[in-house]
Short mmCIF file of C-alpha atoms and ligand atoms in Angstrom, two decimals:
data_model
loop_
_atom_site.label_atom_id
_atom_site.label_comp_id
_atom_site.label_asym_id
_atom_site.label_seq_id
_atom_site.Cartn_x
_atom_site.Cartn_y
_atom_site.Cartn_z
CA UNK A 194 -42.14 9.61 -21.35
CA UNK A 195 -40.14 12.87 -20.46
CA UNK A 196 -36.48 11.64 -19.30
CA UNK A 197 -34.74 14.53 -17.39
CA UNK A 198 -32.30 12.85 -15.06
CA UNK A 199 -30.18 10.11 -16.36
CA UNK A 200 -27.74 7.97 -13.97
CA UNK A 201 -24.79 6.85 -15.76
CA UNK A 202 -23.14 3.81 -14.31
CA UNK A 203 -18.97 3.60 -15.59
CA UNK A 204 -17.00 6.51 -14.93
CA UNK A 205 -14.14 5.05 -17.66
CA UNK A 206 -13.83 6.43 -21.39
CA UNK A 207 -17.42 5.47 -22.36
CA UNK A 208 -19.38 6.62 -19.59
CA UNK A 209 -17.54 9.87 -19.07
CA UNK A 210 -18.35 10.54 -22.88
CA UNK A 211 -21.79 9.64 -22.57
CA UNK A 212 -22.23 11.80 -19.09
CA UNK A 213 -20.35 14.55 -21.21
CA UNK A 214 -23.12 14.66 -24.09
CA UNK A 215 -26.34 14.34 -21.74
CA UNK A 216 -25.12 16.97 -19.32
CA UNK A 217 -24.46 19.14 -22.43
CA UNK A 218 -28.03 18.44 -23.82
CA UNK A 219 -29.11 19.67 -19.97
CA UNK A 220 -30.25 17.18 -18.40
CA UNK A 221 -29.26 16.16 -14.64
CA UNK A 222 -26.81 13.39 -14.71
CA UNK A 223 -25.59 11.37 -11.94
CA UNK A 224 -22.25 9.88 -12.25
CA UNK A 225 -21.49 6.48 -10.89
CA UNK A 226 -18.91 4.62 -10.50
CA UNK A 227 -17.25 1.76 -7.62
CA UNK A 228 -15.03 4.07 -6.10
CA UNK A 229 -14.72 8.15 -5.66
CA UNK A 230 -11.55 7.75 -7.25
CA UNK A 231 -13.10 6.44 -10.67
CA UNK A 232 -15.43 9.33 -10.30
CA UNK A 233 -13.56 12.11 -10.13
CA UNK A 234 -11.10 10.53 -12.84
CA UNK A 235 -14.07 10.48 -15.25
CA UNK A 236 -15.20 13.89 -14.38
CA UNK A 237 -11.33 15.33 -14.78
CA UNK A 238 -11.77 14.35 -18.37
CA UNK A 239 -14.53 15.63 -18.75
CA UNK A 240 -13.52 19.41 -17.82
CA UNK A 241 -10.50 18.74 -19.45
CA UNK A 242 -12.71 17.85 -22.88
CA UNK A 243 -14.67 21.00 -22.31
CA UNK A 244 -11.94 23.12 -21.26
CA UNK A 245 -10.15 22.31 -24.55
CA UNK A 246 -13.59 23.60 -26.05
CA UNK A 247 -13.41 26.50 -24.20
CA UNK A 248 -9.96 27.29 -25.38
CA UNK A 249 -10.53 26.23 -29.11
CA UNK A 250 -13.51 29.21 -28.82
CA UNK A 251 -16.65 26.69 -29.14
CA UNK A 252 -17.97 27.56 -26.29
CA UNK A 253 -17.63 29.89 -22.87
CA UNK A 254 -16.01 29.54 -19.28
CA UNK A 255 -19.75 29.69 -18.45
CA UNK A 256 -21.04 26.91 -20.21
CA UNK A 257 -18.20 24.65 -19.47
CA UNK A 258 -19.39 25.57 -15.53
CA UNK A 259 -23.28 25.38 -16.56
CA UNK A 260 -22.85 21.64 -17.92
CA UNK A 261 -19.88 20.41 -15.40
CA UNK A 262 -22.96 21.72 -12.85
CA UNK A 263 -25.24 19.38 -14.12
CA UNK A 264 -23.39 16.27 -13.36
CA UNK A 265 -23.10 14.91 -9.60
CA UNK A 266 -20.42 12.58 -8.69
CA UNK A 267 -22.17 9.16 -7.10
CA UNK A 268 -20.74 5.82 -5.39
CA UNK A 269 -24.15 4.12 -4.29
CA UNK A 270 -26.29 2.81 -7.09
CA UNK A 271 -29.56 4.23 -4.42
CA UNK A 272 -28.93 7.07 -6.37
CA UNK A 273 -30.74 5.51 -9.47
CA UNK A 274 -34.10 5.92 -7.37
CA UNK A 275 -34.23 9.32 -8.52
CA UNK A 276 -33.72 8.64 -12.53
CA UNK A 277 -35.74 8.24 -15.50
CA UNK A 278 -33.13 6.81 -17.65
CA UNK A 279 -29.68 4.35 -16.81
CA UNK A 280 -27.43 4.48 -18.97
CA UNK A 281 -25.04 1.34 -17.61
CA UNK A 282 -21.13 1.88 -19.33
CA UNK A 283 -19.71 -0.55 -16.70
CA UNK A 284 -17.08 -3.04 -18.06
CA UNK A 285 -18.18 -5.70 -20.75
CA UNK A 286 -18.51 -8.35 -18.76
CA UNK A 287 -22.51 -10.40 -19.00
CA UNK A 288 -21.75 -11.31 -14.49
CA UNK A 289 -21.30 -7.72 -13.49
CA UNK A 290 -23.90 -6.44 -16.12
CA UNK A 291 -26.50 -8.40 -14.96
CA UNK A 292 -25.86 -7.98 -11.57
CA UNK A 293 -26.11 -4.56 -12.08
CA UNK A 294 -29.49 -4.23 -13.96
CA UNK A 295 -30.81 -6.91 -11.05
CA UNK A 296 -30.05 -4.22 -8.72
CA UNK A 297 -31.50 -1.24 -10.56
CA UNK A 298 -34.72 -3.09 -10.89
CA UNK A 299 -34.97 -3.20 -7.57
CA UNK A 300 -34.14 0.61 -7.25
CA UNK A 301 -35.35 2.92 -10.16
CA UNK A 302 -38.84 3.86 -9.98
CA UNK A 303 -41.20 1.70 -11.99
CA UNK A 304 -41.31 4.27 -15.24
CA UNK A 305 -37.43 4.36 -15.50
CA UNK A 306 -35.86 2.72 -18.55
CA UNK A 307 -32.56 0.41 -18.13
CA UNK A 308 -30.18 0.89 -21.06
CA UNK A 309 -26.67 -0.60 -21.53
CA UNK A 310 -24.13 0.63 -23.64
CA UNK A 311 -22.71 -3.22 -23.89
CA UNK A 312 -20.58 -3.65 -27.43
CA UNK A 313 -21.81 -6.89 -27.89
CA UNK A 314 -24.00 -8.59 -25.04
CA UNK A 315 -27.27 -9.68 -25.50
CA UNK A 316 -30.02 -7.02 -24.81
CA UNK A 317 -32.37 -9.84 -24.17
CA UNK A 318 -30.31 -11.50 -21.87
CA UNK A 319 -29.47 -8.48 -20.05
CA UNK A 320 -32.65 -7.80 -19.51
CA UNK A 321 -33.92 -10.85 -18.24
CA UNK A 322 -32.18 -9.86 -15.32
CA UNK A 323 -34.65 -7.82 -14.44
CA UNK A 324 -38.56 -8.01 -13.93
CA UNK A 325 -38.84 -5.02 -16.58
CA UNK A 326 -37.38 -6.74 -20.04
CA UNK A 327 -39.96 -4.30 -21.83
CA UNK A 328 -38.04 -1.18 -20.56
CA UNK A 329 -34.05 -2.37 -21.15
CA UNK A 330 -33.01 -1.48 -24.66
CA UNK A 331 -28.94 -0.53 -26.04
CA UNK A 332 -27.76 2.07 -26.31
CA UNK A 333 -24.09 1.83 -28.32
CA UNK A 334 -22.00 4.81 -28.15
CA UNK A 335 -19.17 5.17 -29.82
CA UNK A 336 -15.69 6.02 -29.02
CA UNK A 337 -14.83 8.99 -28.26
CA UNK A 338 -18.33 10.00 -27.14
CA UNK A 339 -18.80 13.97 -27.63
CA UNK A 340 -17.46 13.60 -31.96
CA UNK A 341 -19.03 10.48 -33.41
CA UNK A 342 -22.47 10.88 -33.92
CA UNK A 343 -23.83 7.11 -34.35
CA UNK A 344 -25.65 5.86 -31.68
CA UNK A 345 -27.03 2.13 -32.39
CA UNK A 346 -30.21 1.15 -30.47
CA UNK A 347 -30.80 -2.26 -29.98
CA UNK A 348 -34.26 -3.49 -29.65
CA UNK A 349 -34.64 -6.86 -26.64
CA UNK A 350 -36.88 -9.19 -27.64
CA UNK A 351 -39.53 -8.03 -25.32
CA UNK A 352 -38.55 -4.01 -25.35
CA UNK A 353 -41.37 -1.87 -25.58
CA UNK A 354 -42.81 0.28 -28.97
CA UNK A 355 -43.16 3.13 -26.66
CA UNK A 356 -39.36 2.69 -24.90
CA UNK A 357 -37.30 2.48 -28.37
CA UNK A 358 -39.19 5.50 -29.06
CA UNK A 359 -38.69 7.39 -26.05
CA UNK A 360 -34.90 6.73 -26.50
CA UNK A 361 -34.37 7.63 -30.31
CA UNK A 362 -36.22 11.13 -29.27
CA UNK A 363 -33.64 10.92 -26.54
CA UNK A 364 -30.97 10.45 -28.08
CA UNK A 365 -31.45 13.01 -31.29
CA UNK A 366 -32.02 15.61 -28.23
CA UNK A 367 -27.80 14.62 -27.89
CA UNK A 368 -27.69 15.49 -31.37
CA UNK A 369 -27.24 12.06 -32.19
CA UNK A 370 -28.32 9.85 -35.04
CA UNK A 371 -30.18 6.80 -33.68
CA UNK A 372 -29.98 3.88 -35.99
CA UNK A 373 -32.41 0.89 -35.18
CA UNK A 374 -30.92 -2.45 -35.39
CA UNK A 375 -32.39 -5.85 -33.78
CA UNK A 376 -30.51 -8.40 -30.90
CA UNK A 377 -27.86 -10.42 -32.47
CA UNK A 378 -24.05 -10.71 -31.40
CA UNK A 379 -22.16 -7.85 -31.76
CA UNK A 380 -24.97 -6.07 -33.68
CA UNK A 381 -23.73 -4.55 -36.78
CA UNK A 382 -20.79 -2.37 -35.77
CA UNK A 383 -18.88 -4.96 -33.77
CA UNK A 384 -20.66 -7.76 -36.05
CA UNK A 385 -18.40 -6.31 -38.92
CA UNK A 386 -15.59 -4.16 -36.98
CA UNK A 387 -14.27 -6.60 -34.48
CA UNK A 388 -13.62 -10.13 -36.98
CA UNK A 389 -11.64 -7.11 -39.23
CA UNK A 390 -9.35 -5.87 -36.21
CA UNK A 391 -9.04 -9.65 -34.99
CA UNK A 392 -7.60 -10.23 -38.38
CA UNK A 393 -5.45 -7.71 -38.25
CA UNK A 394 -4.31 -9.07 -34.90
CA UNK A 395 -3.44 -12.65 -36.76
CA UNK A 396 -1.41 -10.83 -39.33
CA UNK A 397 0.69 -9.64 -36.84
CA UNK A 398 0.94 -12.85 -34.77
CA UNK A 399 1.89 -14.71 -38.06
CA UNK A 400 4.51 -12.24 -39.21
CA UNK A 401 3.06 -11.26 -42.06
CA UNK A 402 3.86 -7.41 -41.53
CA UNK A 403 4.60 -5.17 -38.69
CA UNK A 404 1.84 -2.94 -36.42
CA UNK A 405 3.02 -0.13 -38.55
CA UNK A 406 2.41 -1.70 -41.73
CA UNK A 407 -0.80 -3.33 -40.89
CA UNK A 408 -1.95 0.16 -40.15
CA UNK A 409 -0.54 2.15 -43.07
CA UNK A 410 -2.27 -0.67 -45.56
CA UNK A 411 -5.90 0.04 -44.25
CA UNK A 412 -5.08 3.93 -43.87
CA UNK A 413 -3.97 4.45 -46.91
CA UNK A 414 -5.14 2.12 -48.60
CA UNK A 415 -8.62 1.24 -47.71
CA UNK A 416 -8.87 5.27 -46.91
CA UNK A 417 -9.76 4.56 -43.11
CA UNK A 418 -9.15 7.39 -40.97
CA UNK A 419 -6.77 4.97 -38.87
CA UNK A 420 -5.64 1.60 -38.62
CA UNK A 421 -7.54 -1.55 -36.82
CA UNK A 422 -4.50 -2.18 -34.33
CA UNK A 423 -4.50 1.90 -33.34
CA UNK A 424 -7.85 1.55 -33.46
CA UNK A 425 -8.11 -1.74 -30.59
CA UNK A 426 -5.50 -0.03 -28.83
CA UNK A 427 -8.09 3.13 -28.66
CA UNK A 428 -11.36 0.73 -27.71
CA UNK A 429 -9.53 -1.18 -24.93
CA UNK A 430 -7.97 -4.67 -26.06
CA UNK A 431 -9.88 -6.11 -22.90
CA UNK A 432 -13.24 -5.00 -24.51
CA UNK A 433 -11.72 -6.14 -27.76
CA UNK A 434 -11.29 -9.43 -26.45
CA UNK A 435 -14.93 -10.01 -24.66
CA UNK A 436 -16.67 -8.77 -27.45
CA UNK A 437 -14.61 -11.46 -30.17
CA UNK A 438 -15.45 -14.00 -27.05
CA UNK A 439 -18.98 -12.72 -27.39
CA UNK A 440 -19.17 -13.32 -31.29
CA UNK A 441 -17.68 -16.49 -30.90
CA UNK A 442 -19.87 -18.05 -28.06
CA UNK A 443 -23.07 -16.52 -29.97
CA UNK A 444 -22.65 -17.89 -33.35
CA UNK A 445 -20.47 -21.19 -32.51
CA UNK A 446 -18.44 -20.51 -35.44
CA UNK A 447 -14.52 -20.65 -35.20
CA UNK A 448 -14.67 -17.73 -37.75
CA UNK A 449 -14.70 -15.49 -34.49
CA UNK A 450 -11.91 -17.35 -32.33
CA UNK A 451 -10.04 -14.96 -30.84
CA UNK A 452 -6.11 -14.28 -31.90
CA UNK A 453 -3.67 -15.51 -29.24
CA UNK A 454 -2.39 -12.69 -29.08
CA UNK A 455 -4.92 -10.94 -28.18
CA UNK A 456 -5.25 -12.77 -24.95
CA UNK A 457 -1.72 -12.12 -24.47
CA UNK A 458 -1.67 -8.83 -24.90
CA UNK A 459 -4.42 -8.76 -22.47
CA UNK A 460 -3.10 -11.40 -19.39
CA UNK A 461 -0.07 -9.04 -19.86
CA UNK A 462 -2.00 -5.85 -18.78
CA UNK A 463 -1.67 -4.13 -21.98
CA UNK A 464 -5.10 -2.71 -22.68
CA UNK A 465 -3.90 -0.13 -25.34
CA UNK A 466 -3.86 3.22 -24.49
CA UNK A 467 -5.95 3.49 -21.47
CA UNK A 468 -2.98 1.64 -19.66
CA UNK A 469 -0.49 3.37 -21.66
CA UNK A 470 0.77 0.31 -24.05
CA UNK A 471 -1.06 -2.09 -26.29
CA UNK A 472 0.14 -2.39 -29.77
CA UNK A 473 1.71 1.04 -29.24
CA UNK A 474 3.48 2.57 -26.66
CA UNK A 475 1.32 6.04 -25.22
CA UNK A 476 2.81 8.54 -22.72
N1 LIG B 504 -14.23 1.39 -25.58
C1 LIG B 504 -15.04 1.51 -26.62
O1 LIG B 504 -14.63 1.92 -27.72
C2 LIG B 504 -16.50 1.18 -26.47
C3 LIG B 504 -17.39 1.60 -27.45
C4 LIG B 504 -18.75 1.35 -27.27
C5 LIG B 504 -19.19 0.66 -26.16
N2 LIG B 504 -18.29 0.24 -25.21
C6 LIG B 504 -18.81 -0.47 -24.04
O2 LIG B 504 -18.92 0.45 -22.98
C7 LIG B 504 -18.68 -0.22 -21.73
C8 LIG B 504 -17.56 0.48 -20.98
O3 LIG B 504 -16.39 0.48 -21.77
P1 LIG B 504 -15.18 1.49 -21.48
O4 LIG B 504 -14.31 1.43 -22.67
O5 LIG B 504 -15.71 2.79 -21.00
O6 LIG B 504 -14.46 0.73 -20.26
P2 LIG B 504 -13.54 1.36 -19.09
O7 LIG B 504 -12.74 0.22 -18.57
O8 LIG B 504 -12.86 2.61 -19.55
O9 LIG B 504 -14.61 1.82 -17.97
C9 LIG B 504 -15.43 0.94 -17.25
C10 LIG B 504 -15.74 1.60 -15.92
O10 LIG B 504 -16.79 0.85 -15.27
C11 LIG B 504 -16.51 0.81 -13.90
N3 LIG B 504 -17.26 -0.29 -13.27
C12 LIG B 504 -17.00 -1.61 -13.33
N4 LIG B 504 -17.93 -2.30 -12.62
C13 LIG B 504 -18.79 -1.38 -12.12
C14 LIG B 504 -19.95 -1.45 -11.29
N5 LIG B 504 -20.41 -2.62 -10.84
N6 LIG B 504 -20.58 -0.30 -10.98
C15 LIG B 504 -20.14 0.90 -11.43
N7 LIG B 504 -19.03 1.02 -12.21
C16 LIG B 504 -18.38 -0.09 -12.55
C17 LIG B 504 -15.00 0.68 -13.83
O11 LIG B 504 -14.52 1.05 -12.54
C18 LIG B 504 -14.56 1.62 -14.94
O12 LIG B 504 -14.36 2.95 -14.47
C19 LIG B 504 -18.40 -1.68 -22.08
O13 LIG B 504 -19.61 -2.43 -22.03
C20 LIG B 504 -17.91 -1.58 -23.51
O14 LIG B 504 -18.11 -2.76 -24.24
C21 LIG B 504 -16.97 0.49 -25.34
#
């Protein structure tokens, strides 16, 4: 199949990104989001991203326009009637998510496929949802969209030969590198990321060093490019939190329990840096 307009559905730091790198790789993107406001937030980044490109010499005024151009703003999900492809970003939550993939069934034409970009939910469940389980498959960006270059795709139980084909061709057309993995909690990125950042979180709770320290021992030490508690503060400690609860309903083991503080941090508001405080404090 020949997917030239995409719908993406999650205007926040995920779906903006993944918008971003399809409307770059030309083809016609809607979008979507619950309210105009989310939109046009998402698309502000966006321009800003490209803008900076623009500036930095990568690339012209005229592309910027040319690929800002291919992207149109959306609030009604009817607009998934004219798509090939979904890409849903929406939050990680397994109610909303399959309440949204019930309601593109009912819209996208028959040939369209139905991918999430969940960090941890069951593709099969997700797409039971649906009368079309052979045609949802993941997606997994990561964060920030436009510079990593992993995406993992996650095969349902009942997804299609033909549709995980159709999307690693897709997604190497994003210049992407598709990596095949099969549906089990958390996959392998957040299977192995998410229980090391959760620790992190207990070493902090306990007192065993500070968020500075915690960090400068993995930097520097371990040679990662930053630390697990900047690092939850950049993925969103609400998505942090849903995909530990996602581990830990999956596998029944207490390994993945949550830290309190984690839930704290979250019931408090602080998300990390998309609300502007988490473990650190952002302008
Ligand atoms: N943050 C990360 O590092 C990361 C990495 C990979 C995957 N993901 C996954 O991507 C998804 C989005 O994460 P994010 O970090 O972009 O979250 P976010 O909070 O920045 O954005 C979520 C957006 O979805 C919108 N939304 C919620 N319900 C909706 C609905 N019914 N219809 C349309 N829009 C709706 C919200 O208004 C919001 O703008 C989650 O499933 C998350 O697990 C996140």
């Amino acid at each position: 199949m020949n997917v030239q307009t995409v719908m993406v559905i999650g205007a926040g730091q995920m779906g903006s990104g993944i918008a971003q790198v399809c409307a770059q790789a030309g083809y016609k993107v809607f979008l979507n989001d619950l309210k105009p406001e989310f939109v046009e937030r998402g698309l502000g980044g966006i321009n800003k991203n490209l803008s900076r490109n623009v500036e930095k010499g990568r690339i012209t005024a005229d592309t910027r326009d040319s690929i800002l151009a291919n992207i149109t703003a959306s609030t009604d999900l009817q607009d998934a009637s004219q798509v090939d492809l979904v890409i849903e970003a929406a939050v990680e939550n397994m109610e909303i998510k399959s309440k949204i993939f019930a309601q593109l069934d009912e819209i996208a034409p028959a040939h369209a496929i139905l991918a999430s970009n969940t960090s941890s939910l069951p593709i099969t469940e997700i797409a039971a949802a649906t009368k079309r389980p052979e045609k949802v498959i993941g997606m997994h960006f990561m964060n920030p969209v436009p510079v990593m270059k992993l995406v993992e795709i996650i095969r349902g139980l009942a997804t299609a030969d033909e549709v995980y084909q159709t999307i690693e061709d897709m997604t190497k057309t994003l210049e992407k590198v598709p990596v095949e993995v099969n549906d089990a909690p958390g996959f392998i990125s957040n299977r192995i990321l998410l229980p090391m950042i959760n620790e992190a979180i207990y070493a902090l709770h306990e007192g065993v060093a500070s968020v500075e320290a915690i960090d400068d021992v993995m930097k520097l030490g371990m040679n990662h490019p930053m630390g697990p508690l900047t690092l939850a503060d950049f993925i969103g400690l609400d998505t942090c939190l849903y995909i530990m609860e996602t581990l830990h309903e999956g596998f029944g083991d207490d390994k993945y329990r949550p830290c309190p503080l984690l839930r704290k941090y979250v019931k408090a508001g602080w998300y990390g840096k998309k609300s502007g405080r988490g473990f650190y404090v952002y302008e």
